Amino acid sequence: MSRGFRLFYPALPVLAEHAPHRAVYVGDVDGRCEILAWDRRAGRARQITDRPTGTIRAALDPGGNTVWWFDDDLAGVGTWRICDFDRPDRSVAALPTVDPARHGGIAMAADGGAMVGLSGDDGLVLRMRTADGQVTERARVAGYAYLVDLDPAGRLVAVGADASAATAVTVLTVDGARVAEIAGRPDRRVWALGFAPGGGPARLLLVVEDRGGYLPATWTERGGLVRHDWCRFDTEITAGWFPDGRRILVRQDRHARSLLHEVDLDGQTRTMVDTPPGSILDAAVWPDGDVAYIWSDSVTPPQLRSVRGVELPYGPTGPDAPGAPDESVTTDCHRDEIWVPGPGGPVHALVATPTDRERPRPAVFLVHGGPFQHARDAYDPLVEILVSTGCTVVRVNYRGSSGYGSAWRNDFGAGVGLTQLEDLAAVRAHLIAQGAIEDRRTALWGTSWGGYLTLLALGRQPELWRLGVAISPVADYVAAFEAAAPAVRELDVLLFGGTPEQVPERYARASPITYVEQVRAPVLLAVSTGDVRCPPAPVEAYARLLAARRIPHQVVRRQAGHEDFDAHSHLALMQTVLLFMQRHFDGVREEGTPVALAMARPAG
């Protein structure tokens, strides 16, 4: 990777379909994510956006002439702007008569126009901006939905929704007429991924969950849905097309790592793509045929790689730009993985242990977000920071985590949150029995869903945990449901089997505020003012209940959205959390803590 602009957000650069030497990507600009225009022939990148809170969404027209970027606020509400690839300093509103809304997808037409999805409380609105700048509304889709793709001929649009719903995927004409609906079920979910490039009848790629596994499928207007049952995977996959419209690149998440497969749908062949062990955070076949991917492992921050050896460009000041971080700094520790017997089956966990400490050690369980994400064999600066303080760091892929098959991913048998606590407790008990960690010095640290599980565990299992750090958590599920964005409410309905009005007892049983009277451990709470996924007001109410009981706690308030893409803000938060741990969690040392490593990528 270059020492100029580096990756900040784990997503691939977007290349212009008909001018693949032109690209846009999210890069690191002074510790903040911004959109950069990259001329691959010249080997140089130019900064497109410059916003205090950063920018993470961009698109490029097929000819490589026009850059689109989303100008949103902390709550994710904003408008699309456009500028010339060669004149990034002059941007104008792409949809000048359209009110700000949340991003709901964007797809480029071959002639330089674009279909844009914008979502609000009433659903998704699709608008078309033609190459000459005319903007018209084309369709409205009620409820939670998002734009997937526009077919190469510019005639059909694919819209995705809840993958288990009867309208998991809807195909429309560009004028809004319904062409087809592809149904999902709770045990047979369906995801649309995109139309095949090139000419001929439109062919839509999908992933279908079936009998515990996952397989690719295709849809055409004449033939309907065709499942490729010969190509079954035992864990979660996503995929994208090769330029020939015949092969697909499949990315499989499996047991905290990733695999790439080249699949010929017509020839019925499947071949592994040679990639190093670790995690692939994004992958695609570029228009020039190069297979590109974002790769990381436990000691390497995310970096762009490709079969042809592509590298990111230098910034405007060249390879010796000042202030570029040293991405090779890691803490000396022992990394291992374990499988622990649990109530729902073997539980996989990643464990990092200081090499200079006698056993047993204090432990911090880093609880991943989600609920359907997973702890990866990927670089996490929090692991480096916490190991340097003398703690063992444990990352558990409890039930609900992806990468272990649909049965594991869909198992919430003991209740939302409560199922996951069973697995966390099982791994904790195993490590204590092995003499690896101390019984009286185990802590929890989580962000978003991980922060929610942290608060739930402190109240449901107060005898197990001695400290909690909850960043952007859910503290009261009912209150959070009422204040959250539509996409979040859709997820809650899926998890709980209904709304708080329909199944109030399930929400109450899974809500941390129900158990706040049982909390004994010190708690640090971090909230963001613009968070519409995990709203701050319920967390503030939870903190007041802790204060009434004189439980040691601290509330950190940040001017940010749910995801904070400012590395300086993360650095400040990490410093605050470490000071809190030093005061309230015996055994955490201060000296040698490489807090600057928090600059390596956004947390969460």
Coordinates of C-alpha atoms in Angstrom, one line a residue:
M1 CA 0.0 0.0 0.0
S2 CA 1.1 3.6 -0.6
R3 CA 2.2 6.0 2.1
G4 CA -0.1 8.7 0.7
F5 CA -3.8 8.2 0.7
R6 CA -4.7 4.8 2.2
L7 CA -8.0 3.0 2.7
F8 CA -10.1 4.2 5.6
Y9 CA -13.4 2.5 5.0
P10 CA -13.3 -1.3 4.1
A11 CA -14.8 -1.0 0.6
L12 CA -13.3 -1.4 -2.8
P13 CA -12.7 1.5 -5.1
V14 CA -15.5 1.9 -7.7
L15 CA -14.2 1.8 -11.3
A16 CA -15.9 3.4 -14.3
E17 CA -17.4 0.5 -16.4
H18 CA -16.2 1.9 -19.8
A19 CA -13.2 3.8 -18.5
P20 CA -11.6 1.5 -15.8
H21 CA -8.6 3.7 -15.5
R22 CA -10.8 6.1 -13.6
A23 CA -12.0 5.3 -10.1
V24 CA -13.3 6.7 -6.8
Y25 CA -12.7 5.4 -3.3
V26 CA -13.0 6.2 0.4
G27 CA -9.5 7.2 1.6
D28 CA -7.9 8.6 4.7
V29 CA -7.5 12.3 4.7
D30 CA -6.0 13.6 8.0
G31 CA -7.7 10.8 9.9
R32 CA -11.0 11.3 8.3
C33 CA -12.7 9.4 5.5
E34 CA -13.3 11.3 2.3
I35 CA -14.0 10.6 -1.3
L36 CA -10.9 10.5 -3.6
A37 CA -10.8 10.5 -7.5
W38 CA -8.1 8.1 -8.7
D39 CA -6.6 8.3 -12.2
R40 CA -5.0 4.9 -12.4
R41 CA -3.0 5.8 -15.6
A42 CA -1.4 8.7 -13.9
G43 CA -1.1 6.9 -10.6
R44 CA -2.5 9.9 -8.7
A45 CA -5.5 10.6 -6.5
R46 CA -7.3 13.9 -5.8
Q47 CA -9.5 14.7 -2.9
I48 CA -13.2 15.2 -3.9
T49 CA -14.9 15.9 -0.6
D50 CA -13.9 17.8 2.5
R51 CA -16.5 17.6 5.3
P52 CA -16.0 17.7 9.1
T53 CA -17.8 14.4 9.6
G54 CA -16.3 12.6 6.6
T55 CA -17.9 11.1 3.5
I56 CA -18.3 7.4 2.7
R57 CA -20.8 7.0 -0.2
A58 CA -19.8 7.7 -3.8
A59 CA -20.5 6.5 -7.4
L60 CA -19.0 7.0 -10.8
D61 CA -20.8 7.0 -14.1
P62 CA -19.8 4.4 -16.7
G63 CA -17.8 6.8 -18.8
G64 CA -15.8 8.0 -15.8
N65 CA -16.8 11.6 -16.3
T66 CA -19.1 12.4 -13.3
V67 CA -18.5 11.6 -9.6
W68 CA -21.5 11.3 -7.4
W69 CA -21.2 11.6 -3.6
F70 CA -23.7 11.7 -0.7
D71 CA -23.8 14.8 1.4
D72 CA -25.5 13.6 4.6
D73 CA -25.7 14.7 8.2
L74 CA -25.0 12.7 11.3
A75 CA -28.4 11.0 11.1
G76 CA -27.7 9.8 7.6
V77 CA -30.1 12.3 5.9
G78 CA -28.8 14.1 2.9
T79 CA -28.6 14.7 -0.8
W80 CA -26.6 13.5 -3.8
R81 CA -24.1 15.9 -5.3
I82 CA -22.2 15.6 -8.6
C83 CA -18.9 17.0 -10.0
D84 CA -16.7 16.4 -13.0
F85 CA -14.0 13.9 -12.5
D86 CA -11.4 16.5 -13.6
R87 CA -12.9 19.4 -11.7
P88 CA -13.8 18.1 -8.2
D89 CA -13.9 21.6 -6.7
R90 CA -17.2 22.4 -8.5
S91 CA -20.1 20.3 -7.3
V92 CA -23.8 20.8 -7.7
A93 CA -27.0 19.1 -6.4
A94 CA -27.7 16.0 -8.5
L95 CA -31.4 16.1 -7.6
P96 CA -32.0 19.8 -7.0
T97 CA -35.8 19.6 -6.4
V98 CA -35.7 16.6 -4.1
D99 CA -35.8 16.9 -0.3
P100 CA -33.0 15.4 1.8
A101 CA -33.6 11.7 2.7
R102 CA -31.6 8.6 3.7
H103 CA -29.5 6.8 1.1
G104 CA -31.4 3.9 -0.4
G105 CA -29.1 2.8 -3.2
I106 CA -27.8 4.1 -6.5
A107 CA -27.4 2.4 -9.9
M108 CA -25.8 3.9 -13.0
A109 CA -27.3 3.7 -16.5
A110 CA -25.1 3.1 -19.5
D111 CA -25.7 6.6 -20.9
G112 CA -24.6 8.4 -17.8
G113 CA -28.0 8.7 -16.1
A114 CA -28.7 7.2 -12.7
M115 CA -31.5 5.6 -10.7
V116 CA -31.4 6.8 -7.2
G117 CA -33.2 5.3 -4.1
L118 CA -34.0 7.6 -1.2
S119 CA -35.8 6.2 1.9
G120 CA -37.9 7.8 4.6
D121 CA -40.5 6.7 7.2
D122 CA -43.0 5.9 4.4
G123 CA -40.7 3.7 2.3
L124 CA -38.4 4.0 -0.7
V125 CA -38.8 6.4 -3.5
L126 CA -37.0 5.7 -6.8
R127 CA -36.0 8.7 -9.0
M128 CA -34.2 8.7 -12.4
R129 CA -31.8 11.4 -13.4
T130 CA -31.2 11.3 -17.1
A131 CA -27.9 12.2 -18.7
D132 CA -29.2 15.6 -19.6
G133 CA -30.1 16.3 -15.9
Q134 CA -33.9 15.7 -16.0
V135 CA -35.1 14.3 -12.7
T136 CA -38.4 12.3 -12.5
E137 CA -40.0 10.0 -9.8
R138 CA -40.4 6.5 -11.1
A139 CA -41.8 4.3 -8.3
R140 CA -42.6 4.1 -4.6
V141 CA -42.2 1.0 -2.4
A142 CA -43.8 0.9 1.0
G143 CA -41.9 -0.2 4.1
Y144 CA -38.2 -1.0 4.3
A145 CA -36.7 -1.4 0.9
Y146 CA -33.5 -0.5 -1.0
L147 CA -32.4 -0.2 -4.6
V148 CA -30.2 -3.1 -5.8
D149 CA -29.4 -2.5 -9.4
L150 CA -30.5 -1.2 -12.8
D151 CA -30.1 -3.6 -15.8
P152 CA -27.6 -2.7 -18.6
A153 CA -30.4 -2.0 -21.0
G154 CA -31.9 0.5 -18.6
R155 CA -35.3 -1.2 -18.6
L156 CA -35.5 -3.2 -15.3
V157 CA -34.9 -2.2 -11.7
A158 CA -34.3 -4.7 -8.8
V159 CA -35.4 -3.7 -5.3
G160 CA -34.5 -5.7 -2.2
A161 CA -36.4 -5.8 1.1
D162 CA -36.5 -8.1 4.2
A163 CA -34.9 -11.3 2.8
S164 CA -37.5 -13.5 4.6
A165 CA -40.5 -11.6 3.4
A166 CA -42.9 -12.5 0.6
T167 CA -41.5 -9.5 -1.3
A168 CA -37.9 -10.2 -0.6
V169 CA -37.0 -9.1 -4.1
T170 CA -39.1 -7.0 -6.5
V171 CA -38.3 -6.4 -10.2
L172 CA -39.9 -3.3 -11.7
T173 CA -39.7 -1.5 -15.0
V174 CA -37.9 1.8 -14.9
D175 CA -41.4 3.3 -15.1
G176 CA -42.5 1.6 -11.9
A177 CA -44.6 -1.3 -13.3
R178 CA -44.1 -4.6 -11.3
V179 CA -42.6 -7.4 -13.4
A180 CA -41.9 -10.0 -10.7
E181 CA -41.7 -10.7 -7.0
I182 CA -39.4 -13.3 -5.5
A183 CA -40.5 -14.5 -2.1
G184 CA -38.4 -15.5 0.8
R185 CA -39.2 -17.3 4.1
P186 CA -37.7 -17.3 7.5
D187 CA -35.9 -20.6 6.6
R188 CA -35.4 -19.7 2.9
R189 CA -34.2 -16.1 2.7
V190 CA -33.4 -14.5 -0.6
W191 CA -31.0 -11.6 -1.5
A192 CA -30.7 -9.9 -4.8
L193 CA -27.1 -8.9 -5.8
G194 CA -27.2 -7.3 -9.3
F195 CA -27.8 -7.7 -13.0
A196 CA -25.2 -9.3 -15.3
P197 CA -23.2 -6.9 -17.5
G198 CA -23.4 -6.9 -21.3
G199 CA -26.2 -7.3 -23.8
G200 CA -29.0 -9.8 -24.1
P201 CA -32.0 -10.5 -21.7
A202 CA -31.6 -9.1 -18.2
R203 CA -30.2 -11.7 -15.8
L204 CA -30.3 -11.0 -12.1
L205 CA -28.0 -12.7 -9.6
L206 CA -29.3 -13.8 -6.2
V207 CA -28.3 -15.8 -3.1
V208 CA -30.8 -18.3 -1.7
E209 CA -30.7 -19.8 1.7
D210 CA -31.8 -23.4 1.7
R211 CA -31.6 -26.5 4.0
G212 CA -28.9 -24.8 6.2
G213 CA -26.7 -23.8 3.3
Y214 CA -26.5 -21.0 0.6
L215 CA -26.4 -21.2 -3.1
P216 CA -26.5 -18.8 -6.1
A217 CA -29.6 -18.3 -8.2
T218 CA -30.4 -16.3 -11.3
W219 CA -33.7 -14.7 -12.5
T220 CA -34.7 -13.8 -16.0
E221 CA -38.0 -12.4 -17.2
R222 CA -38.7 -15.4 -19.4
G223 CA -37.3 -18.2 -17.2
G224 CA -38.1 -16.9 -13.7
L225 CA -35.9 -18.1 -10.8
V226 CA -33.3 -20.8 -11.5
R227 CA -31.4 -22.2 -8.5
H228 CA -27.9 -23.5 -9.1
D229 CA -28.2 -26.3 -6.6
W230 CA -24.9 -27.9 -7.7
C231 CA -23.0 -24.9 -6.2
R232 CA -23.9 -25.1 -2.5
F233 CA -22.0 -23.5 0.3
D234 CA -22.2 -24.4 4.0
T235 CA -21.8 -20.8 5.3
E236 CA -22.8 -17.4 4.2
I237 CA -21.9 -16.0 0.8
T238 CA -22.2 -13.0 -1.4
A239 CA -21.3 -12.7 -5.1
G240 CA -20.8 -10.4 -8.1
W241 CA -20.5 -10.9 -11.8
F242 CA -17.4 -11.2 -14.0
P243 CA -17.6 -8.9 -17.1
D244 CA -18.5 -11.8 -19.3
G245 CA -21.9 -12.2 -17.6
R246 CA -21.3 -15.9 -17.3
R247 CA -19.0 -16.3 -14.3
I248 CA -19.4 -15.0 -10.8
L249 CA -17.0 -14.2 -7.9
V250 CA -18.3 -15.7 -4.7
R251 CA -17.0 -14.4 -1.3
Q252 CA -17.6 -16.9 1.5
D253 CA -17.3 -16.1 5.2
R254 CA -16.4 -19.2 7.1
H255 CA -15.2 -19.7 10.7
A256 CA -13.9 -16.1 11.1
R257 CA -12.1 -16.1 7.8
S258 CA -12.9 -15.7 4.1
L259 CA -12.6 -17.6 0.9
L260 CA -13.0 -16.5 -2.8
H261 CA -14.4 -18.8 -5.4
E262 CA -14.7 -18.3 -9.2
V263 CA -17.9 -20.0 -10.3
D264 CA -18.9 -20.7 -13.9
L265 CA -22.7 -20.9 -13.7
D266 CA -23.1 -22.2 -17.3
G267 CA -20.2 -24.6 -17.2
Q268 CA -21.0 -25.7 -13.6
T269 CA -17.4 -25.4 -12.3
R270 CA -16.1 -23.9 -9.1
T271 CA -12.4 -22.9 -8.5
M272 CA -10.8 -21.4 -5.5
V273 CA -9.1 -18.0 -6.0
D274 CA -5.7 -17.9 -4.3
T275 CA -5.8 -15.4 -1.4
P276 CA -3.8 -15.3 1.8
P277 CA -5.4 -16.6 5.0
G278 CA -7.4 -13.9 6.8
S279 CA -10.6 -12.0 6.1
I280 CA -11.8 -10.5 2.8
L281 CA -13.9 -7.5 3.7
D282 CA -15.0 -6.7 0.1
A283 CA -14.3 -8.3 -3.3
A284 CA -15.3 -7.7 -6.9
V285 CA -14.2 -8.3 -10.5
W286 CA -13.3 -4.9 -12.0
P287 CA -14.4 -4.0 -15.6
D288 CA -10.8 -4.8 -16.8
G289 CA -11.1 -8.3 -15.4
D290 CA -8.9 -7.9 -12.4
V291 CA -10.1 -9.6 -9.2
A292 CA -9.7 -7.0 -6.5
Y293 CA -10.4 -7.4 -2.8
I294 CA -9.9 -5.7 0.6
W295 CA -7.8 -8.1 2.8
S296 CA -6.8 -8.1 6.4
D297 CA -5.6 -10.5 9.1
S298 CA -5.0 -10.1 12.8
V299 CA -1.8 -8.1 12.4
T300 CA -2.4 -6.3 9.1
P301 CA -4.8 -3.3 8.7
P302 CA -7.2 -3.6 5.7
Q303 CA -5.4 -3.1 2.4
L304 CA -6.3 -3.2 -1.2
R305 CA -5.0 -6.3 -3.1
S306 CA -5.7 -7.8 -6.5
V307 CA -4.7 -10.7 -8.7
R308 CA -2.7 -8.3 -10.9
G309 CA -1.1 -6.5 -7.9
V310 CA -2.9 -3.2 -8.0
E311 CA -1.8 -0.6 -5.5
L312 CA -3.4 2.6 -4.2
P313 CA -1.9 5.8 -5.6
Y314 CA 0.2 8.4 -3.8
G315 CA -1.4 11.5 -2.6
P316 CA -0.8 14.9 -4.2
T317 CA 2.4 15.4 -2.2
G318 CA 3.9 12.1 -3.4
P319 CA 5.3 9.1 -1.5
D320 CA 7.0 11.1 1.2
A321 CA 3.8 12.8 2.4
P322 CA 4.1 13.8 6.1
G323 CA 1.9 12.3 8.7
A324 CA 1.4 8.9 7.1
P325 CA 0.9 6.3 9.8
D326 CA 3.1 3.2 10.3
E327 CA 0.7 0.4 9.5
S328 CA 3.0 -2.3 10.6
V329 CA 3.0 -1.5 14.4
T330 CA 1.5 -4.4 16.4
T331 CA 1.7 -5.5 20.0
D332 CA 3.6 -8.6 20.9
C333 CA 1.0 -11.2 21.8
H334 CA 0.0 -14.8 21.3
R335 CA -3.0 -15.3 19.1
D336 CA -5.1 -18.5 19.2
E337 CA -8.6 -19.7 18.5
I338 CA -10.7 -22.2 20.5
W339 CA -13.9 -24.2 20.1
V340 CA -15.9 -24.4 23.3
P341 CA -18.9 -26.7 24.1
G342 CA -22.0 -24.5 24.4
P343 CA -25.8 -24.9 24.9
G344 CA -26.4 -24.7 21.1
G345 CA -23.2 -26.4 19.9
P346 CA -19.5 -25.6 19.7
V347 CA -18.7 -21.9 20.1
H348 CA -15.8 -20.4 18.2
A349 CA -13.7 -17.7 19.8
L350 CA -10.5 -15.8 18.9
V351 CA -8.1 -15.2 21.8
A352 CA -5.2 -12.8 22.1
T353 CA -2.9 -13.1 25.1
P354 CA 0.0 -10.9 26.2
T355 CA 3.3 -12.8 26.0
D356 CA 5.0 -11.1 28.9
R357 CA 2.4 -11.9 31.7
E358 CA 2.0 -14.9 34.0
R359 CA -1.2 -16.8 33.7
P360 CA -4.1 -16.3 34.5
R361 CA -4.8 -12.8 33.3
P362 CA -7.6 -10.2 33.4
A363 CA -9.7 -10.6 30.3
V364 CA -11.8 -8.2 28.2
F365 CA -14.5 -9.8 26.0
L366 CA -14.8 -7.7 22.8
V367 CA -18.4 -8.3 21.9
H368 CA -19.0 -7.9 18.1
G369 CA -21.8 -5.9 16.6
G370 CA -24.5 -7.2 14.4
P371 CA -26.5 -9.2 15.4
F372 CA -25.5 -11.1 12.2
Q373 CA -21.9 -10.0 11.9
H374 CA -19.0 -11.9 13.4
A375 CA -15.5 -11.5 14.9
R376 CA -13.0 -11.9 12.2
D377 CA -9.4 -12.9 11.7
A378 CA -8.8 -9.2 10.8
Y379 CA -6.9 -6.3 12.3
D380 CA -8.6 -4.7 15.2
P381 CA -6.8 -1.8 17.0
L382 CA -8.8 -2.5 20.2
V383 CA -7.1 -5.9 20.5
E384 CA -3.7 -4.2 20.2
I385 CA -4.6 -1.6 22.8
L386 CA -6.1 -3.9 25.3
V387 CA -3.3 -6.6 25.1
S388 CA -0.8 -3.8 25.7
T389 CA -2.6 -3.1 29.0
G390 CA -1.9 -6.7 30.2
C391 CA -5.4 -8.1 29.4
T392 CA -6.3 -11.2 27.4
V393 CA -8.8 -10.3 24.7
V394 CA -11.5 -12.7 23.8
R395 CA -13.8 -12.4 20.7
V396 CA -16.7 -14.8 20.7
N397 CA -18.8 -15.8 17.6
Y398 CA -21.9 -16.6 19.6
R399 CA -25.1 -17.8 18.0
G400 CA -26.5 -15.3 15.5
S401 CA -23.0 -14.7 14.1
S402 CA -22.5 -15.3 10.4
G403 CA -19.8 -17.6 9.0
Y404 CA -21.2 -20.8 10.7
G405 CA -24.3 -21.7 8.7
S406 CA -27.9 -20.6 8.8
A407 CA -28.8 -22.8 11.8
W408 CA -26.3 -21.0 13.9
R409 CA -27.1 -17.6 12.5
N410 CA -30.8 -18.0 13.1
D411 CA -30.6 -19.5 16.6
F412 CA -32.2 -17.2 19.2
G413 CA -33.9 -20.1 21.0
A414 CA -33.4 -18.7 24.5
G415 CA -34.5 -15.3 23.5
V416 CA -33.0 -12.3 21.7
G417 CA -29.8 -11.4 23.5
L418 CA -30.2 -14.1 26.2
T419 CA -29.1 -16.8 23.7
Q420 CA -25.9 -14.9 23.0
L421 CA -25.2 -14.4 26.8
E422 CA -25.3 -18.2 27.2
D423 CA -22.4 -18.6 24.7
L424 CA -20.4 -15.7 26.2
A425 CA -20.7 -17.4 29.6
A426 CA -19.7 -20.8 28.2
V427 CA -16.5 -19.4 26.7
R428 CA -15.7 -17.5 29.9
A429 CA -16.2 -20.6 32.0
H430 CA -14.0 -22.6 29.7
L431 CA -11.1 -20.1 29.9
I432 CA -11.4 -19.9 33.6
A433 CA -11.3 -23.7 34.0
Q434 CA -8.2 -23.8 31.7
G435 CA -6.5 -21.2 34.0
A436 CA -6.2 -18.7 31.1
I437 CA -8.2 -15.8 32.7
E438 CA -9.1 -14.7 36.2
D439 CA -12.6 -15.4 37.5
R440 CA -12.8 -12.0 39.3
R441 CA -11.4 -9.9 36.5
T442 CA -13.4 -10.3 33.3
A443 CA -14.9 -7.3 31.5
L444 CA -17.2 -6.7 28.5
W445 CA -16.7 -4.1 25.7
G446 CA -19.1 -3.8 22.8
T447 CA -20.3 -1.3 20.2
S448 CA -23.9 -1.2 18.9
W449 CA -25.4 -4.7 19.2
G450 CA -22.2 -5.6 21.2
G451 CA -22.9 -2.6 23.5
Y452 CA -26.4 -3.9 23.9
L453 CA -25.2 -7.4 24.9
T454 CA -22.7 -5.8 27.3
L455 CA -25.5 -4.0 29.2
L456 CA -27.8 -7.0 29.1
A457 CA -25.0 -9.2 30.5
L458 CA -24.2 -6.8 33.3
G459 CA -27.8 -7.1 34.5
R460 CA -28.6 -10.7 33.7
Q461 CA -25.2 -12.1 34.8
P462 CA -23.9 -9.7 37.4
E463 CA -21.8 -12.3 39.1
L464 CA -19.7 -12.9 36.0
W465 CA -18.6 -9.5 34.8
R466 CA -16.6 -6.8 36.7
L467 CA -16.8 -3.9 34.2
G468 CA -18.7 -2.9 31.1
V469 CA -18.0 -0.6 28.2
A470 CA -21.0 0.0 25.9
I471 CA -20.5 2.3 22.9
S472 CA -23.7 3.3 21.0
P473 CA -25.8 0.6 22.7
V474 CA -29.4 -0.3 23.0
A475 CA -30.4 0.2 26.6
D476 CA -34.2 0.0 26.3
Y477 CA -35.5 -1.9 23.3
V478 CA -39.0 -0.5 23.4
A479 CA -37.8 3.1 23.5
A480 CA -35.1 2.5 20.9
F481 CA -37.7 0.9 18.6
E482 CA -39.9 4.0 18.7
A483 CA -37.0 6.4 17.9
A484 CA -35.1 4.3 15.4
A485 CA -34.9 4.5 11.6
P486 CA -37.2 2.2 9.5
A487 CA -34.5 -0.2 8.6
V488 CA -33.7 -0.8 12.3
R489 CA -37.3 -1.3 13.2
E490 CA -37.5 -3.9 10.4
L491 CA -34.6 -5.8 11.9
D492 CA -36.2 -5.7 15.4
V493 CA -39.5 -7.1 14.0
L494 CA -37.5 -9.9 12.4
L495 CA -35.6 -10.7 15.6
F496 CA -38.5 -10.6 18.0
G497 CA -41.3 -11.8 15.7
G498 CA -43.3 -8.6 16.0
T499 CA -43.4 -5.1 17.3
P500 CA -43.3 -4.1 20.9
E501 CA -47.1 -3.8 20.9
Q502 CA -47.5 -7.3 19.4
V503 CA -45.0 -9.1 21.6
P504 CA -44.2 -6.8 24.6
E505 CA -43.0 -9.6 26.8
R506 CA -40.2 -10.6 24.4
Y507 CA -39.0 -7.0 24.2
A508 CA -39.1 -6.6 28.0
R509 CA -37.2 -9.9 28.6
A510 CA -34.5 -8.9 26.2
S511 CA -34.1 -5.3 27.3
P512 CA -31.2 -4.2 29.5
I513 CA -33.3 -1.6 31.4
T514 CA -35.4 -4.5 32.7
Y515 CA -32.4 -5.7 34.8
V516 CA -30.7 -2.4 35.6
E517 CA -31.5 -2.9 39.4
Q518 CA -29.2 -6.0 39.3
V519 CA -26.2 -4.2 37.8
R520 CA -23.2 -4.1 40.1
A521 CA -20.2 -3.4 37.9
P522 CA -18.9 0.0 36.8
V523 CA -20.2 1.0 33.3
L524 CA -18.9 3.4 30.7
L525 CA -21.6 4.5 28.2
A526 CA -20.8 6.4 25.0
V527 CA -23.7 7.9 23.0
S528 CA -23.8 9.9 19.7
T529 CA -26.1 12.8 19.2
G530 CA -27.1 11.8 15.6
D531 CA -27.5 8.1 16.2
V532 CA -30.7 6.8 14.6
R533 CA -29.8 3.1 15.0
C534 CA -29.2 3.1 18.8
P535 CA -30.8 6.5 19.9
P536 CA -29.1 8.2 22.8
A537 CA -32.1 9.2 24.9
P538 CA -32.8 5.6 26.2
V539 CA -29.2 5.3 27.1
E540 CA -29.3 8.6 29.0
A541 CA -32.3 7.3 30.9
Y542 CA -30.4 4.1 31.8
A543 CA -27.5 6.1 33.1
R544 CA -29.8 8.1 35.4
L545 CA -31.1 4.8 36.9
L546 CA -27.4 3.8 37.5
A547 CA -26.8 7.1 39.2
A548 CA -29.8 6.7 41.4
R549 CA -28.3 3.4 42.7
R550 CA -24.8 4.9 43.0
I551 CA -23.3 2.5 40.5
P552 CA -20.0 3.9 39.2
H553 CA -20.5 5.0 35.6
Q554 CA -19.5 7.6 33.0
V555 CA -21.4 8.9 30.0
V556 CA -19.4 10.1 27.0
R557 CA -21.4 12.2 24.5
R558 CA -20.1 12.6 21.0
Q559 CA -21.2 14.7 18.0
A560 CA -21.5 11.8 15.6
G561 CA -23.9 9.4 13.9
H562 CA -24.1 5.7 14.7
E563 CA -20.8 5.1 12.9
D564 CA -18.2 7.8 13.6
F565 CA -15.7 8.0 10.7
D566 CA -13.3 10.5 12.4
A567 CA -10.2 8.7 13.7
H568 CA -9.4 11.6 16.0
S569 CA -12.7 11.1 17.7
H570 CA -12.0 7.4 18.2
L571 CA -8.6 8.2 19.6
A572 CA -10.2 10.5 22.2
L573 CA -12.8 7.9 23.1
M574 CA -10.2 5.2 23.5
Q575 CA -8.2 7.4 25.9
T576 CA -11.3 8.0 27.9
V577 CA -12.2 4.4 28.1
L578 CA -8.7 3.3 29.1
L579 CA -8.7 5.9 32.0
F580 CA -12.0 4.5 33.1
M581 CA -10.7 1.0 33.1
Q582 CA -7.6 2.0 35.0
R583 CA -9.8 3.4 37.7
H584 CA -12.3 0.6 37.9
F585 CA -10.7 -2.6 36.5
D586 CA -7.9 -3.9 38.6
G587 CA -4.9 -5.2 36.7
V588 CA -5.0 -2.8 33.7
R589 CA -1.8 -1.0 33.4
E590 CA -1.1 2.3 31.7
E591 CA 2.4 2.2 30.5
G592 CA 3.1 1.3 26.9
T593 CA -0.5 1.6 25.7
P594 CA -0.3 2.3 22.0
V595 CA -3.5 4.4 21.9
A596 CA -2.3 5.9 18.6
L597 CA -3.1 2.5 17.0
A598 CA -6.8 3.5 17.3
M599 CA -6.1 5.7 14.3
A600 CA -5.7 2.7 12.1
R601 CA -9.3 2.3 11.3
P602 CA -12.8 3.3 12.5
A603 CA -13.9 1.2 15.5
G604 CA -17.3 -0.6 15.6

